[in-house]
Coordinates of C-alpha atoms in Angstrom, one line a residue:
M235 CA 120.2 202.1 20.3
R236 CA 117.8 201.2 23.1
E237 CA 119.4 197.7 23.4
Q238 CA 122.9 199.3 23.6
K239 CA 121.8 201.6 26.4
E240 CA 120.2 198.7 28.3
Q241 CA 123.4 196.7 27.9
E242 CA 125.5 199.7 29.2
K243 CA 123.2 200.0 32.2
Q244 CA 123.6 196.3 33.0
N245 CA 127.4 196.6 32.6
E246 CA 127.5 199.6 34.9
L247 CA 125.3 197.7 37.5
L248 CA 127.6 194.7 37.3
R249 CA 130.7 196.9 37.7
V250 CA 129.3 198.6 40.8
V251 CA 128.2 195.3 42.4
A252 CA 131.6 193.7 41.7
E253 CA 133.6 196.6 43.0
Q254 CA 131.5 196.9 46.2
N255 CA 131.9 193.2 46.9
H256 CA 135.6 193.0 45.9
E257 CA 134.7 190.5 43.2
R258 CA 136.5 189.6 40.1
L259 CA 134.9 189.1 36.6
I260 CA 135.7 186.4 34.1
E261 CA 134.8 186.3 30.4
Y262 CA 135.5 183.5 28.0
D263 CA 135.0 183.9 24.2
V264 CA 134.3 180.5 22.6
K265 CA 135.2 181.5 19.0
E266 CA 138.5 183.2 20.0
D267 CA 139.2 180.6 22.7
R268 CA 140.2 183.5 24.9
A269 CA 139.8 184.0 28.7
V270 CA 140.0 187.3 30.4
V271 CA 139.9 188.0 34.1
Y272 CA 139.1 191.6 35.3
A273 CA 139.4 193.4 38.6
I274 CA 137.5 196.7 39.1
E275 CA 139.7 199.4 40.7
N276 CA 138.8 203.1 41.0
D277 CA 135.8 202.7 38.7
R278 CA 138.0 201.1 36.0
F279 CA 138.3 197.6 34.6
E280 CA 141.8 196.3 35.1
V281 CA 142.8 193.2 33.2
L282 CA 144.5 190.7 35.5
F283 CA 144.8 187.8 33.0
D284 CA 144.4 187.7 29.2
I285 CA 144.9 184.1 28.0
E286 CA 144.7 183.0 24.4
D287 CA 144.1 179.3 23.3
Y288 CA 142.7 178.8 26.8
V289 CA 141.0 175.4 26.0
K290 CA 143.2 174.4 23.2
K291 CA 146.4 174.6 25.3
N292 CA 144.7 173.2 28.4
H293 CA 145.3 176.3 30.6
Y294 CA 142.6 175.5 33.1
G295 CA 145.0 174.9 36.0
S296 CA 148.2 176.6 34.8
V297 CA 147.4 180.3 35.2
F298 CA 144.9 181.5 37.8
I299 CA 143.3 178.2 39.0
D300 CA 145.2 176.0 41.4
P301 CA 146.4 172.9 39.5
E302 CA 144.7 170.6 42.0
D303 CA 141.3 172.1 41.1
K304 CA 142.0 172.0 37.3
K305 CA 139.6 169.1 36.6
V306 CA 136.8 170.6 38.7
F307 CA 137.0 174.0 37.0
R308 CA 137.2 172.4 33.5
R309 CA 134.0 170.4 34.2
A310 CA 132.2 173.5 35.5
M311 CA 133.2 175.4 32.3
H312 CA 132.0 172.6 30.0
A313 CA 128.7 172.3 31.9
C314 CA 128.1 176.1 31.6
L315 CA 128.9 176.1 27.9
Q316 CA 126.5 173.3 27.2
K317 CA 123.4 174.6 28.9
E318 CA 121.6 177.7 29.9
G319 CA 121.6 178.9 33.5
T320 CA 124.2 179.5 36.2
V321 CA 126.9 177.0 37.2
T322 CA 128.5 177.5 40.6
V323 CA 131.8 176.0 41.5
D324 CA 134.3 176.5 44.4
V325 CA 138.0 176.3 43.4
R326 CA 141.3 177.8 44.6
Y327 CA 142.2 181.0 42.7
C328 CA 145.7 182.5 42.7
E329 CA 146.4 186.1 41.8
K330 CA 149.9 187.4 41.1
E331 CA 152.3 185.8 43.6
N332 CA 149.7 185.4 46.4
Q333 CA 148.9 182.0 47.9
P334 CA 145.8 180.3 46.4
E335 CA 142.6 181.0 48.2
W336 CA 139.1 179.6 47.9
Y337 CA 136.8 181.5 45.5
R338 CA 133.3 180.8 44.4
F339 CA 132.6 181.2 40.7
Y340 CA 129.1 182.0 39.3
L341 CA 129.3 181.2 35.5
V342 CA 126.7 182.0 32.9
S343 CA 126.6 181.1 29.2
I344 CA 125.5 183.6 26.6
A345 CA 124.0 182.3 23.3
E346 CA 123.8 183.9 19.8
E347 CA 120.6 184.3 17.9
D348 CA 121.0 180.8 16.4
G349 CA 121.1 179.3 19.9
K350 CA 124.8 178.4 19.9
T351 CA 126.8 179.5 22.9
D352 CA 129.0 182.5 22.1
R353 CA 130.4 183.5 25.4
M354 CA 130.7 182.6 29.1
V355 CA 130.8 185.3 31.7
G356 CA 130.9 185.2 35.4
R357 CA 131.8 186.8 38.7
F358 CA 133.7 185.2 41.5
C359 CA 134.4 186.2 45.1
C360 CA 136.6 185.0 48.0
V361 CA 135.1 182.4 50.3
Q362 CA 138.3 181.6 52.2
Q363 CA 136.8 182.5 55.6
E364 CA 133.6 180.5 54.9
K365 CA 135.8 177.5 53.9
A366 CA 137.8 177.8 57.1
I367 CA 134.7 177.8 59.2
T368 CA 133.3 174.8 57.3
E369 CA 136.6 172.9 57.6
R370 CA 136.6 173.6 61.4
M371 CA 133.0 172.2 61.7
R372 CA 133.9 169.2 59.5
R373 CA 137.0 168.4 61.7
R374 CA 134.9 168.7 64.9
A375 CA 132.5 166.2 63.4
E376 CA 135.1 163.8 62.0
I377 CA 138.2 164.1 64.2
D378 CA 138.7 162.4 67.6
V379 CA 139.3 165.2 70.0
L380 CA 141.8 163.3 72.2
T381 CA 144.1 161.8 69.5
N382 CA 143.5 164.1 66.5
V383 CA 142.9 161.2 64.1
Y384 CA 139.6 160.3 62.4
N385 CA 136.9 159.0 64.8
H386 CA 135.2 155.7 64.3
K387 CA 132.3 156.9 62.0
A388 CA 134.5 159.1 59.8
F389 CA 137.2 156.4 59.4
E390 CA 134.6 153.9 58.3
E391 CA 133.2 156.3 55.7
Y392 CA 136.6 157.3 54.3
C393 CA 137.9 153.7 54.4
A394 CA 134.9 152.4 52.4
K395 CA 135.3 155.2 49.9
E396 CA 139.1 154.6 49.5
L397 CA 138.6 150.8 49.0
A398 CA 135.8 151.4 46.4
E399 CA 138.3 153.5 44.4
C400 CA 141.3 151.2 45.0
T401 CA 142.6 149.4 41.9
T402 CA 145.6 147.7 43.6
N403 CA 146.4 146.2 47.0
A404 CA 145.7 147.8 50.3
L405 CA 146.5 146.9 53.9
F406 CA 144.1 147.2 56.8
V407 CA 145.8 147.4 60.3
M408 CA 144.3 147.1 63.7
L409 CA 146.2 147.7 66.9
D410 CA 145.7 148.4 70.6
I411 CA 147.6 149.0 73.8
D412 CA 148.5 145.9 75.8
D413 CA 147.1 146.0 79.3
F414 CA 145.6 149.4 78.8
K415 CA 143.2 148.9 81.7
F416 CA 146.2 148.4 84.0
I417 CA 147.6 151.8 82.9
N418 CA 144.2 153.4 83.7
D419 CA 143.9 151.6 87.1
I420 CA 147.5 152.3 88.2
Y421 CA 148.0 155.8 87.0
G422 CA 144.5 157.1 86.3
H423 CA 142.5 157.9 83.2
V424 CA 144.4 161.2 82.6
Y425 CA 147.6 159.2 82.1
G426 CA 145.8 156.6 80.1
D427 CA 144.8 159.4 77.8
K428 CA 148.4 160.5 77.5
A429 CA 149.3 157.0 76.4
L430 CA 146.6 157.2 73.7
R431 CA 147.9 160.5 72.5
S432 CA 151.4 159.3 72.5
L433 CA 150.4 156.3 70.3
A434 CA 148.5 158.4 67.9
D435 CA 151.4 160.8 67.6
S436 CA 153.8 158.0 66.9
M437 CA 151.4 156.6 64.2
K438 CA 151.3 160.0 62.5
A439 CA 155.1 160.3 62.6
F440 CA 155.8 156.8 61.4
F441 CA 153.3 156.1 58.6
P442 CA 153.0 157.9 55.2
S443 CA 151.1 161.2 55.0
D444 CA 148.4 159.5 52.8
A445 CA 147.8 156.8 55.4
L446 CA 144.2 156.8 56.7
L447 CA 144.4 156.8 60.6
G448 CA 141.4 156.3 62.9
R449 CA 140.5 155.6 66.5
N450 CA 138.1 152.7 66.6
G451 CA 137.2 153.3 70.2
G452 CA 138.9 152.9 73.6
D453 CA 142.5 152.0 73.0
E454 CA 141.9 150.5 69.6
F455 CA 143.2 152.1 66.4
C456 CA 142.9 151.4 62.6
I457 CA 145.1 152.2 59.7
L458 CA 144.5 151.9 55.9
L459 CA 147.5 151.8 53.7
K460 CA 146.6 152.1 50.0
N461 CA 148.8 150.6 47.3
Y462 CA 150.7 148.3 49.7
S463 CA 151.0 144.5 49.9
Y464 CA 152.0 142.2 52.7
E465 CA 155.6 142.1 51.5
D466 CA 155.8 145.9 51.2
V467 CA 155.0 146.5 54.9
K468 CA 155.8 143.4 56.8
E469 CA 159.1 144.6 58.2
K470 CA 157.8 148.2 58.7
L471 CA 154.8 147.0 60.8
Q472 CA 157.1 144.8 62.9
Q473 CA 159.4 147.8 63.4
F474 CA 156.5 150.1 64.4
T475 CA 155.2 147.4 66.9
M476 CA 158.6 147.1 68.6
A477 CA 159.5 150.8 68.6
P478 CA 159.7 152.2 72.2
K479 CA 156.5 154.0 73.3
T480 CA 156.1 155.9 76.5
F481 CA 153.9 158.3 78.4
S482 CA 154.9 160.8 81.0
Y483 CA 153.8 160.5 84.6
K484 CA 155.0 163.1 87.1
G485 CA 158.2 163.9 85.3
K486 CA 159.1 160.3 84.5
E487 CA 158.7 158.3 81.2
Y488 CA 156.9 155.0 81.5
P489 CA 156.9 152.4 78.6
F490 CA 153.8 150.8 77.2
Y491 CA 153.4 148.1 74.4
I492 CA 151.1 147.4 71.6
S493 CA 149.7 144.4 69.6
L494 CA 149.0 144.7 65.9
G495 CA 147.1 142.6 63.3
Y496 CA 146.7 143.3 59.6
S497 CA 145.0 142.0 56.5
E498 CA 145.4 142.5 52.7
Y499 CA 142.8 143.8 50.3
P500 CA 141.5 142.2 48.1
T501 CA 143.4 139.0 48.8
F502 CA 141.3 138.1 51.8
A503 CA 138.4 140.5 51.8
S504 CA 136.3 142.5 49.3
N505 CA 135.1 145.2 51.6
R506 CA 135.9 147.2 54.8
S507 CA 133.9 145.1 57.2
Q508 CA 135.5 141.8 56.0
L509 CA 138.9 143.3 56.0
M510 CA 138.4 144.5 59.6
R511 CA 137.3 141.1 60.8
C512 CA 140.4 139.5 59.2
A513 CA 142.8 142.1 60.8
D514 CA 140.9 141.6 64.1
A515 CA 141.4 137.8 64.0
A516 CA 145.2 138.4 63.6
L517 CA 145.2 140.8 66.5
Y518 CA 143.2 138.3 68.6
E519 CA 145.8 135.6 67.8
I520 CA 148.6 137.9 69.0
K521 CA 146.7 138.5 72.3
L522 CA 146.4 134.8 72.9
H523 CA 150.1 134.2 72.5
G524 CA 151.6 136.8 74.9
K525 CA 150.8 140.2 73.3
N526 CA 153.3 142.8 72.1
G527 CA 153.5 141.3 68.7
C528 CA 152.6 141.8 65.0
M529 CA 150.8 139.3 62.8
A530 CA 149.3 139.2 59.3
Y531 CA 146.0 137.5 58.7
R532 CA 146.3 134.1 57.1
E533 CA 143.8 131.4 56.0
G534 CA 142.8 129.3 58.9
L535 CA 142.5 132.0 61.5
E536 CA 139.1 131.9 62.9
L537 CA 136.9 134.9 62.1
R538 CA 135.0 135.5 65.3
V539 CA 133.8 138.3 67.5
R540 CA 136.6 138.9 69.9
K541 CA 135.7 138.2 73.5
Q542 CA 137.2 140.1 76.4
L543 CA 140.5 138.4 77.2
G544 CA 140.2 137.6 80.9
F545 CA 138.7 140.0 83.5
A546 CA 139.4 143.6 84.0
F547 CA 142.3 144.2 86.5
R548 CA 140.2 146.5 88.7
D549 CA 137.3 144.0 88.8
I550 CA 139.6 141.3 90.1
S551 CA 141.6 143.4 92.6
E552 CA 138.5 145.0 94.1
H553 CA 136.8 141.6 94.7
L554 CA 139.8 139.8 96.0
P555 CA 139.0 138.4 99.6
G556 CA 141.8 140.5 101.0
A557 CA 143.8 143.7 101.0
F558 CA 146.1 144.0 98.0
I559 CA 148.9 146.4 96.8
I560 CA 151.4 146.5 94.0
Y561 CA 154.8 148.2 94.4
R562 CA 158.2 148.2 92.5
A563 CA 160.6 145.5 93.6
D564 CA 163.6 147.7 93.7
K565 CA 166.0 148.5 96.6
E566 CA 166.4 152.1 95.6
D567 CA 162.9 152.8 94.5
D568 CA 160.0 150.9 96.2
E569 CA 157.4 153.0 94.5
L570 CA 153.7 152.2 95.3
F571 CA 151.6 151.7 92.2
Y572 CA 148.2 150.6 93.4
A573 CA 146.1 149.6 96.4
N574 CA 142.6 148.1 96.3
Q575 CA 139.7 149.3 98.4
E576 CA 140.1 146.5 100.9
F577 CA 143.6 147.7 101.7
L578 CA 142.6 151.4 101.9
H579 CA 139.7 150.4 104.3
M580 CA 141.9 148.2 106.4
A581 CA 144.6 150.9 106.7
G582 CA 142.2 153.8 107.1
Y583 CA 143.2 155.7 103.9
K584 CA 140.4 157.6 102.2
D585 CA 141.7 156.9 98.7
M586 CA 144.9 156.2 96.8
D587 CA 145.8 159.9 96.6
E588 CA 145.9 160.1 100.4
L589 CA 147.9 156.9 100.6
F590 CA 150.4 158.2 98.1
R591 CA 150.7 161.6 99.8
L592 CA 151.1 160.2 103.4
T593 CA 153.6 157.5 102.4
K594 CA 155.3 159.6 99.6
K595 CA 154.6 156.6 97.4
S596 CA 157.2 154.4 99.2
F597 CA 156.3 151.0 100.5
S598 CA 159.0 151.3 103.3
N599 CA 157.0 154.2 104.8
L600 CA 154.2 151.7 105.6
I601 CA 156.5 149.8 107.9
R602 CA 156.9 150.7 111.6
E603 CA 160.2 152.5 112.1
D604 CA 161.7 149.9 114.6
E605 CA 161.0 147.1 112.1
K606 CA 162.2 148.7 108.9
K607 CA 165.8 147.3 108.8
K608 CA 164.7 143.7 109.5
I609 CA 161.7 143.8 107.1
E610 CA 163.7 145.5 104.3
A611 CA 166.5 143.0 104.7
S612 CA 164.0 140.2 104.3
I613 CA 162.5 141.8 101.2
W614 CA 165.9 142.5 99.6
K615 CA 166.9 138.9 100.3
Q616 CA 163.8 137.8 98.4
I617 CA 164.7 140.1 95.5
D618 CA 168.4 139.0 95.4
N619 CA 167.5 135.3 95.5
G620 CA 164.8 135.6 93.0
N621 CA 162.3 133.9 95.3
G622 CA 158.8 133.9 93.8
N623 CA 156.9 134.0 97.2
D624 CA 157.6 135.1 100.7
Y625 CA 155.8 135.8 103.9
I626 CA 156.6 138.6 106.3
H627 CA 155.0 139.6 109.6
F628 CA 155.2 143.3 110.5
H629 CA 153.2 146.3 111.8
L630 CA 151.6 148.3 109.0
R631 CA 151.3 152.1 109.4
R632 CA 147.7 153.3 109.2
A633 CA 146.5 156.7 108.0
D634 CA 146.0 158.0 111.6
G635 CA 149.5 157.0 112.6
S636 CA 148.5 153.9 114.5
Y637 CA 149.8 150.4 113.5
L638 CA 148.1 147.2 112.5
S639 CA 149.8 143.8 112.9
V640 CA 149.7 142.1 109.4
L641 CA 150.9 139.1 107.5
D642 CA 152.4 140.1 104.1
H643 CA 152.3 137.5 101.4
G644 CA 154.4 138.9 98.5
R645 CA 155.2 137.6 95.1
I646 CA 157.7 139.0 92.6
V647 CA 156.2 139.4 89.1
E648 CA 158.1 140.5 85.9
S649 CA 156.1 143.2 84.2
Q650 CA 156.8 144.5 80.7
Q651 CA 155.9 148.0 81.6
Y652 CA 157.5 148.3 85.1
G653 CA 160.2 145.6 85.4
K654 CA 160.0 143.6 88.6
V655 CA 157.1 144.4 90.9
F656 CA 155.6 142.9 94.1
Y657 CA 152.0 141.7 94.2
V658 CA 151.2 141.7 97.9
L659 CA 148.2 140.3 99.9
F660 CA 147.8 141.5 103.5
M661 CA 145.9 139.7 106.3
D662 CA 145.1 141.1 109.7
W663 CA 147.3 139.1 112.1
E664 CA 144.9 139.4 115.0
D665 CA 141.9 138.4 112.9
M666 CA 143.8 135.3 111.7
K667 CA 144.6 134.4 115.3
S668 CA 141.0 134.7 116.4
H669 CA 139.7 132.7 113.5
Y670 CA 142.4 130.0 113.6
S671 CA 143.3 130.0 117.3
E672 CA 143.7 126.2 117.3
K673 CA 146.2 126.3 114.5
F674 CA 148.2 129.1 116.2
S675 CA 148.2 127.3 119.6
G676 CA 149.2 124.0 118.0

């Protein structure tokens, strides 16, 4: 009698606690193979689920537990039934027609006098908000803020895990933006970031949803494609490499291009770091042969630490022994792209922003008004004739409105991104005369 009263007190306490915390209760009877889920509403136990042959008919993930969490919940139940103590497990629980939400189950086994487990009981409560906070924190730690793909550290960890579990082929891809420094130098880092976001978005749209995408750093990205071989993806990767890619700059779309190298697991590598080196070797080979291409790793490609290909554009332009600009070789649109510090100093502009503002980004606005027709005719002739080099003498407009006599040595260059552009070196005409007076007088 006393034990019965004690059990009733415990049941009442459990009921009150469960009701106050909006918890659910679960009871599983081993002998009857029956699982019952209760809610407590208005001081009464309400049966939500009453399932017979629960284990026999493998109902773990077919009734109130999300099918994706079926194995997890089954392992937790088995662990609880085989030992004393509490087993805690987080799974998605679905009630009536509601969407599954995360719940935390606290399961306890109850043994008979002979020590055999007779029942399992437990309570469970919603932890959806806690999971959402945890997920946000995880994403902050693992996701690259700019591109919304995995950062370097997270990609390495997930890639190593995926490969360890991989029982078939997999493809590791490395790619980067061709001449990315040029984009940063000409348009600024804000627009370089736009190109990175554009590339990441195109990767997410093009590759399967289960592809592992990561930013390795700078403009370099990595992709892991499980259950694919060379033959499966060769055409697809070529298609992605050649697909148009653009970023927006002041209302206009500008193209950019990528290079891509890839390697197959386990054909050429047994782990992530080896696989990465093979893909990098293929990418390096593309860079050496003109960029904007796609190549698979093959035996014979040298595995090496990739060195910087050439010098950074800004380093070269800023240390040239002369003033230098780049502008579009187009009669209708002679847009200024870039000017080095030597040019800005010579022409008296504080920075490129001031140069662009005062000239409205047009090269023709640097030419003295009375010389424009003659100079532009000479430039257009060079464009029409396809001449690689030309020299022009004219008066260059300075920031303060004065003019400087200069010699313009221009060369037409074909750019993947911008079509035909002029690379132009300027020399102060009076300085040249003073330094080489004998040559001029002769």
